């Protein structure tokens, strides 16, 4: 199949990409970083975190779910959009209980990395300090709901051979939480347990006993800000 | 096999997409869907238990624990409260001996809150075991609970004071009243269902149908106002071996009840509209999605469809049009406002959580089961029939330039003539107030909580898509109402309760805004808080669906249009107030040790 290339514009910069690629990937091909939290390469996007919001021809759209089309004008790195993103990060921080200094994921956490990127000192919102469950009943995994940002990555990415879910949402609205199929998770392979931990952008899914291999200080975002590998 | 749960699952062919029906039937049969049932369902369908639980836990009328032999769902939306809901709630609690959102110790009676049940013109109203109990009084409550204690069937508790029209039909038998105050093309008498199919559709090509609908300039009556002809045309052009017509009868916007009246008095017209849409786009299956609150109408609706089948108005070669096959089934919801959003409606009809989809693709491209799907409001479909009957020009001649035709309003609140009014677009708010006999009006909520709260200096504004656009919900508040507390806060709670929870923005920000609102109402607000609250609403525009987009509207429109209400509440002499109440914070501790604090 021959590929169709289209031209589009991000913040005034002329870009080119395959038609039908999601904006997020098309931007990446052109050295433009658009922040993401719920998106992960290889999985069907689910527009949950709204961090990747851009303006497409003046209208708010999520870059992870919207395919590029010819002539699209995308606004990404503008004050209005960056302001929205910072607000969302802050809202996510107050929604849960995020004590970064004591979190196993510190340094590899995408939420923390974005908070640094957006120079969040303290959220503008009052903390909600919700009472949330830590579920360590599973032999391999700990689910710390205090840290979950409900990105659905685990739901989409961790499936069994019959495409059945280990994880799913439960309840709705402000009460949504991640529900684990314990029968299935009890039989989870070590590999899948580690994949679960790795797919989680924050420290809400941890494998028991071994924890993380890389010491704090040498982790992904300890030295280079998030997105710096993409930005040209 | 004699396991009722297994029987139900088999009745729906173990089909995942029928999970809603399975859960509804199990809930009805057993009073809840317990862990055992969840496992049976998951095993039979071949899905993970968490995938059953995600749907189960999403909908208000499902429960994993028993909710009582008699389950009372009492409306707690703004107008219900204005009409005396709290007194009714108190009476229920006293008589039943349990508080709301719990079940009596003996498991006999469960009391639960619920969002607007589409009876705003006859509140306070409750749903008890799928029967509607409108216009409740404390005396009636005492009788009802007494009857429960005696173990009487719910029909007996309800009595026989049936409402007008089809409400008294033997398959409906409900106390609900239509309160039709003004009739127009949808609710007019004397139309013979099927005559447009027989006399017009048989002489038209699908293209001609779409052309006529386009020419009429009709736009969707469900709230969003998308041009109907264009929608049908997109769907007709979309590729797909199978296409679907969905009628949206989820009617969840607080304050609207006109679709309930249409379902009661003109169900054949709705189905006829679906047939016409199907013919126009080339669809062979239809689905009428009815909110769970209107379950009492389902038997009747099915009978109407059976009659249409018998009359060759549904089924194969409809009205003798060779090869035109189309049939409709009813899908019940289970209590979720967001399912009225068209893509959430589709998800729900597929047996899933009512989470809206990201667009593109739009339902007309990829809808139900990934196939092109038209979703239209009840009223839109009815009007389409009359447009074919009377011609596009007839329709265009009514209303305004950008808003052609008629609109059915559901009017409730402080007025003498609450009910349903079929008017032409271009009606002003003042016209409405005069027509429904409302006096000393402080404010009007146009378009439900997602619309706007406006004050008297804007009552000359016009109902139309370019000014005050509305799905038809109009709620009136007189001068005695505490708007911020009883209306704005109530609506914010509604959105918080009804968010699907998918988007960070819509899940979190309305909660924070509501807290800020409470701070202001408690007298701890400052000018800065008003500014903050407006600023905090901005990311909502980046949510996935209309619920998130409009979730801050109760606050934003009241700040914009009735700012003095806020000015009166906020402190003028300070720039900042933490909102911290020392006395409140130490009250519990003081009470425990029996000391009166001297805290400053
Ligand atoms: C949160 C939300 C709830 C909605 N509820 C309804 C509803 O109850 N009934 C309805 O017809 N449209 C509702 N809509 C609008 C639908 O998404 C859709 O636009 C409409 O059904 C299309 O039909 P129409 O073009 O005939 O109006 C809702 C939209 C949102 C965002
Ligand atoms: S557990 Fe982790 S991956 Fe799963 S939804 Fe929560 S934050 Fe996302
Ligand atoms: S805006 Fe709200 S209701 Fe709509 S998809 Fe997002 S979270 Fe769900
Ligand atoms: S990355 Fe696009 S919405 Fe989360």
mmCIF file of C-alpha atoms in Angstrom, chain B residues 22-244:
data_model
loop_
_atom_site.group_PDB
_atom_site.id
_atom_site.type_symbol
_atom_site.label_atom_id
_atom_site.label_comp_id
_atom_site.label_asym_id
_atom_site.label_seq_id
_atom_site.Cartn_x
_atom_site.Cartn_y
_atom_site.Cartn_z
ATOM 1 C CA UNK B 22 -28.934 -9.215 31.245
ATOM 2 C CA UNK B 23 -28.099 -6.987 34.205
ATOM 3 C CA UNK B 24 -31.502 -5.277 34.108
ATOM 4 C CA UNK B 25 -33.310 -8.608 34.133
ATOM 5 C CA UNK B 26 -31.149 -10.054 36.909
ATOM 6 C CA UNK B 27 -31.558 -6.900 38.965
ATOM 7 C CA UNK B 28 -35.345 -7.118 38.523
ATOM 8 C CA UNK B 29 -35.443 -10.823 39.246
ATOM 9 C CA UNK B 30 -33.151 -10.949 42.259
ATOM 10 C CA UNK B 31 -33.190 -7.383 43.565
ATOM 11 C CA UNK B 32 -29.475 -7.066 42.907
ATOM 12 C CA UNK B 33 -26.642 -8.496 40.865
ATOM 13 C CA UNK B 34 -24.505 -10.215 43.456
ATOM 14 C CA UNK B 35 -21.034 -11.642 43.147
ATOM 15 C CA UNK B 36 -22.341 -15.051 42.269
ATOM 16 C CA UNK B 37 -24.418 -13.641 39.417
ATOM 17 C CA UNK B 38 -21.481 -11.572 38.208
ATOM 18 C CA UNK B 39 -19.362 -14.706 37.982
ATOM 19 C CA UNK B 40 -22.055 -16.625 36.158
ATOM 20 C CA UNK B 41 -22.486 -13.837 33.655
ATOM 21 C CA UNK B 42 -18.742 -13.447 33.124
ATOM 22 C CA UNK B 43 -18.246 -17.178 32.647
ATOM 23 C CA UNK B 44 -21.162 -17.597 30.285
ATOM 24 C CA UNK B 45 -20.198 -14.683 28.080
ATOM 25 C CA UNK B 46 -16.509 -15.472 28.334
ATOM 26 C CA UNK B 47 -15.365 -12.123 29.691
ATOM 27 C CA UNK B 48 -13.501 -11.064 32.788
ATOM 28 C CA UNK B 49 -15.557 -10.455 35.934
ATOM 29 C CA UNK B 50 -14.155 -6.946 36.097
ATOM 30 C CA UNK B 51 -15.731 -6.249 32.736
ATOM 31 C CA UNK B 52 -19.125 -7.225 34.100
ATOM 32 C CA UNK B 53 -18.457 -5.133 37.186
ATOM 33 C CA UNK B 54 -17.422 -2.089 35.187
ATOM 34 C CA UNK B 55 -20.850 -1.959 33.568
ATOM 35 C CA UNK B 56 -22.684 -2.979 36.723
ATOM 36 C CA UNK B 57 -21.063 -0.296 38.864
ATOM 37 C CA UNK B 58 -21.592 2.446 36.294
ATOM 38 C CA UNK B 59 -25.367 2.655 36.357
ATOM 39 C CA UNK B 60 -27.427 4.102 39.153
ATOM 40 C CA UNK B 61 -30.179 1.477 39.094
ATOM 41 C CA UNK B 62 -27.831 -1.504 39.307
ATOM 42 C CA UNK B 63 -26.599 -2.725 42.606
ATOM 43 C CA UNK B 64 -24.462 -5.566 43.850
ATOM 44 C CA UNK B 65 -26.329 -5.597 47.138
ATOM 45 C CA UNK B 66 -30.055 -5.937 47.755
ATOM 46 C CA UNK B 67 -31.908 -2.620 47.736
ATOM 47 C CA UNK B 68 -35.019 -3.781 49.499
ATOM 48 C CA UNK B 69 -38.128 -5.666 48.469
ATOM 49 C CA UNK B 70 -39.547 -2.208 47.813
ATOM 50 C CA UNK B 71 -37.010 0.221 46.424
ATOM 51 C CA UNK B 72 -37.874 3.889 46.541
ATOM 52 C CA UNK B 73 -35.992 6.226 44.222
ATOM 53 C CA UNK B 74 -36.920 9.767 45.161
ATOM 54 C CA UNK B 75 -35.971 12.601 42.840
ATOM 55 C CA UNK B 76 -33.580 15.050 44.492
ATOM 56 C CA UNK B 77 -33.102 17.566 41.710
ATOM 57 C CA UNK B 78 -33.687 21.284 42.175
ATOM 58 C CA UNK B 79 -37.340 21.515 41.179
ATOM 59 C CA UNK B 80 -38.263 18.425 43.208
ATOM 60 C CA UNK B 81 -36.746 20.065 46.258
ATOM 61 C CA UNK B 82 -38.676 23.256 45.538
ATOM 62 C CA UNK B 83 -41.876 21.242 45.411
ATOM 63 C CA UNK B 84 -41.310 19.738 48.831
ATOM 64 C CA UNK B 85 -39.059 16.775 48.257
ATOM 65 C CA UNK B 86 -37.342 17.095 51.624
ATOM 66 C CA UNK B 87 -40.586 16.762 53.520
ATOM 67 C CA UNK B 88 -41.453 13.667 51.528
ATOM 68 C CA UNK B 89 -37.987 12.270 52.162
ATOM 69 C CA UNK B 90 -38.430 12.928 55.880
ATOM 70 C CA UNK B 91 -41.772 11.140 55.854
ATOM 71 C CA UNK B 92 -40.281 8.132 54.092
ATOM 72 C CA UNK B 93 -37.411 7.988 56.554
ATOM 73 C CA UNK B 94 -39.687 8.268 59.533
ATOM 74 C CA UNK B 95 -42.205 5.711 58.327
ATOM 75 C CA UNK B 96 -39.659 3.246 57.008
ATOM 76 C CA UNK B 97 -37.231 3.671 59.861
ATOM 77 C CA UNK B 98 -34.106 4.027 57.779
ATOM 78 C CA UNK B 99 -32.291 6.949 56.259
ATOM 79 C CA UNK B 100 -31.857 7.650 52.573
ATOM 80 C CA UNK B 101 -29.400 5.567 50.611
ATOM 81 C CA UNK B 102 -29.861 2.610 52.908
ATOM 82 C CA UNK B 103 -32.167 -0.367 53.384
ATOM 83 C CA UNK B 104 -34.230 -1.250 56.445
ATOM 84 C CA UNK B 105 -32.753 -3.929 58.682
ATOM 85 C CA UNK B 106 -35.368 -6.455 57.618
ATOM 86 C CA UNK B 107 -34.559 -5.815 53.973
ATOM 87 C CA UNK B 108 -38.096 -4.670 53.236
ATOM 88 C CA UNK B 109 -37.624 -1.047 52.184
ATOM 89 C CA UNK B 110 -34.732 0.728 50.513
ATOM 90 C CA UNK B 111 -34.645 4.508 50.165
ATOM 91 C CA UNK B 112 -32.467 6.080 47.492
ATOM 92 C CA UNK B 113 -31.913 9.464 45.902
ATOM 93 C CA UNK B 114 -32.047 9.771 42.191
ATOM 94 C CA UNK B 115 -31.524 12.526 39.631
ATOM 95 C CA UNK B 116 -34.449 14.119 37.776
ATOM 96 C CA UNK B 117 -36.853 11.381 36.678
ATOM 97 C CA UNK B 118 -38.628 13.408 34.015
ATOM 98 C CA UNK B 119 -41.623 14.345 36.162
ATOM 99 C CA UNK B 120 -40.741 17.938 36.988
ATOM 100 C CA UNK B 121 -44.301 19.048 36.304
ATOM 101 C CA UNK B 122 -45.635 16.683 38.983
ATOM 102 C CA UNK B 123 -43.077 16.650 41.739
ATOM 103 C CA UNK B 124 -42.348 15.439 44.353
ATOM 104 C CA UNK B 125 -42.165 12.123 42.577
ATOM 105 C CA UNK B 126 -40.583 8.757 43.194
ATOM 106 C CA UNK B 127 -40.083 5.504 41.363
ATOM 107 C CA UNK B 128 -40.961 2.447 43.430
ATOM 108 C CA UNK B 129 -40.259 -0.927 41.831
ATOM 109 C CA UNK B 130 -40.507 0.610 38.353
ATOM 110 C CA UNK B 131 -43.848 2.326 39.051
ATOM 111 C CA UNK B 132 -44.070 6.118 39.075
ATOM 112 C CA UNK B 133 -45.511 7.831 42.142
ATOM 113 C CA UNK B 134 -45.967 11.475 41.171
ATOM 114 C CA UNK B 135 -47.384 14.343 43.291
ATOM 115 C CA UNK B 136 -46.482 12.714 46.571
ATOM 116 C CA UNK B 137 -47.815 14.004 49.875
ATOM 117 C CA UNK B 138 -46.754 12.977 53.356
ATOM 118 C CA UNK B 139 -50.153 11.350 53.775
ATOM 119 C CA UNK B 140 -49.605 9.254 50.669
ATOM 120 C CA UNK B 141 -46.163 8.298 51.895
ATOM 121 C CA UNK B 142 -47.651 6.980 55.115
ATOM 122 C CA UNK B 143 -50.154 4.891 53.145
ATOM 123 C CA UNK B 144 -47.477 3.591 50.835
ATOM 124 C CA UNK B 145 -45.164 2.499 53.619
ATOM 125 C CA UNK B 146 -48.062 0.950 55.508
ATOM 126 C CA UNK B 147 -48.900 -1.042 52.385
ATOM 127 C CA UNK B 148 -45.291 -2.142 52.113
ATOM 128 C CA UNK B 149 -45.369 -3.432 55.653
ATOM 129 C CA UNK B 150 -48.501 -5.389 54.765
ATOM 130 C CA UNK B 151 -46.663 -6.870 51.829
ATOM 131 C CA UNK B 152 -49.007 -5.490 49.176
ATOM 132 C CA UNK B 153 -47.967 -5.558 45.519
ATOM 133 C CA UNK B 154 -46.676 -2.239 44.240
ATOM 134 C CA UNK B 155 -49.677 -1.848 41.882
ATOM 135 C CA UNK B 156 -51.896 -1.773 44.932
ATOM 136 C CA UNK B 157 -49.755 0.851 46.629
ATOM 137 C CA UNK B 158 -49.971 2.894 43.476
ATOM 138 C CA UNK B 159 -53.750 2.868 43.191
ATOM 139 C CA UNK B 160 -55.813 3.519 40.092
ATOM 140 C CA UNK B 161 -55.911 7.267 39.754
ATOM 141 C CA UNK B 162 -54.442 6.970 36.269
ATOM 142 C CA UNK B 163 -53.339 9.930 34.224
ATOM 143 C CA UNK B 164 -54.847 11.159 30.977
ATOM 144 C CA UNK B 165 -54.353 9.724 27.502
ATOM 145 C CA UNK B 166 -52.317 6.578 27.143
ATOM 146 C CA UNK B 167 -51.287 6.799 30.789
ATOM 147 C CA UNK B 168 -54.514 4.915 31.488
ATOM 148 C CA UNK B 169 -53.899 2.347 28.768
ATOM 149 C CA UNK B 170 -54.026 -1.161 30.178
ATOM 150 C CA UNK B 171 -50.377 -1.718 29.331
ATOM 151 C CA UNK B 172 -49.279 1.493 31.037
ATOM 152 C CA UNK B 173 -51.591 2.104 33.985
ATOM 153 C CA UNK B 174 -49.621 4.955 35.468
ATOM 154 C CA UNK B 175 -50.492 7.967 37.600
ATOM 155 C CA UNK B 176 -48.408 10.196 35.371
ATOM 156 C CA UNK B 177 -50.184 13.109 33.712
ATOM 157 C CA UNK B 178 -49.286 14.479 30.330
ATOM 158 C CA UNK B 179 -49.966 18.145 31.097
ATOM 159 C CA UNK B 180 -50.009 18.976 27.403
ATOM 160 C CA UNK B 181 -50.742 22.692 27.379
ATOM 161 C CA UNK B 182 -50.149 23.536 23.756
ATOM 162 C CA UNK B 183 -50.185 21.211 20.779
ATOM 163 C CA UNK B 184 -48.253 21.512 17.555
ATOM 164 C CA UNK B 185 -47.139 19.216 14.761
ATOM 165 C CA UNK B 186 -45.789 16.504 17.062
ATOM 166 C CA UNK B 187 -48.588 16.271 19.600
ATOM 167 C CA UNK B 188 -51.554 17.272 17.416
ATOM 168 C CA UNK B 189 -54.520 14.914 17.289
ATOM 169 C CA UNK B 190 -55.830 13.067 14.322
ATOM 170 C CA UNK B 191 -52.680 11.916 12.617
ATOM 171 C CA UNK B 192 -52.888 8.366 11.362
ATOM 172 C CA UNK B 193 -49.560 6.614 11.961
ATOM 173 C CA UNK B 194 -48.064 5.230 8.801
ATOM 174 C CA UNK B 195 -49.796 7.550 6.371
ATOM 175 C CA UNK B 196 -46.587 9.374 5.497
ATOM 176 C CA UNK B 197 -44.823 6.076 4.907
ATOM 177 C CA UNK B 198 -47.655 4.880 2.692
ATOM 178 C CA UNK B 199 -48.488 8.081 0.879
ATOM 179 C CA UNK B 200 -45.152 9.837 0.628
ATOM 180 C CA UNK B 201 -42.236 7.546 1.307
ATOM 181 C CA UNK B 202 -43.383 5.054 -1.313
ATOM 182 C CA UNK B 203 -43.091 7.774 -3.955
ATOM 183 C CA UNK B 204 -39.740 9.138 -2.903
ATOM 184 C CA UNK B 205 -36.158 8.048 -3.373
ATOM 185 C CA UNK B 206 -33.849 8.131 -0.349
ATOM 186 C CA UNK B 207 -32.101 11.113 -1.928
ATOM 187 C CA UNK B 208 -35.365 12.988 -2.199
ATOM 188 C CA UNK B 209 -36.104 12.340 1.459
ATOM 189 C CA UNK B 210 -32.749 13.760 2.473
ATOM 190 C CA UNK B 211 -33.196 16.693 0.125
ATOM 191 C CA UNK B 212 -36.536 17.557 1.727
ATOM 192 C CA UNK B 213 -35.155 17.232 5.251
ATOM 193 C CA UNK B 214 -32.206 19.399 4.298
ATOM 194 C CA UNK B 215 -34.470 22.004 2.728
ATOM 195 C CA UNK B 216 -36.516 22.246 5.913
ATOM 196 C CA UNK B 217 -33.359 23.295 7.768
ATOM 197 C CA UNK B 218 -34.398 21.207 10.731
ATOM 198 C CA UNK B 219 -31.746 20.863 13.406
ATOM 199 C CA UNK B 220 -31.558 18.259 16.133
ATOM 200 C CA UNK B 221 -33.979 18.715 19.017
ATOM 201 C CA UNK B 222 -31.811 16.840 21.536
ATOM 202 C CA UNK B 223 -29.786 19.905 22.429
ATOM 203 C CA UNK B 224 -26.769 19.986 20.163
ATOM 204 C CA UNK B 225 -28.686 21.268 17.157
ATOM 205 C CA UNK B 226 -26.844 19.471 14.386
ATOM 206 C CA UNK B 227 -28.587 19.769 10.983
ATOM 207 C CA UNK B 228 -30.566 16.559 10.587
ATOM 208 C CA UNK B 229 -30.445 16.386 6.799
ATOM 209 C CA UNK B 230 -26.672 16.624 6.859
ATOM 210 C CA UNK B 231 -26.426 13.898 9.477
ATOM 211 C CA UNK B 232 -28.559 11.546 7.406
ATOM 212 C CA UNK B 233 -26.593 12.377 4.285
ATOM 213 C CA UNK B 234 -23.262 11.635 5.987
ATOM 214 C CA UNK B 235 -24.596 8.319 7.129
ATOM 215 C CA UNK B 236 -26.024 7.470 3.741
ATOM 216 C CA UNK B 237 -22.641 8.147 2.137
ATOM 217 C CA UNK B 238 -20.668 6.294 4.816
ATOM 218 C CA UNK B 239 -19.417 2.867 3.885
ATOM 219 C CA UNK B 240 -20.944 -0.035 5.726
ATOM 220 C CA UNK B 241 -22.753 -3.258 4.957
ATOM 221 C CA UNK B 242 -25.065 -2.522 7.856
ATOM 222 C CA UNK B 243 -26.389 0.777 9.183
ATOM 223 C CA UNK B 244 -28.387 1.684 12.241
#
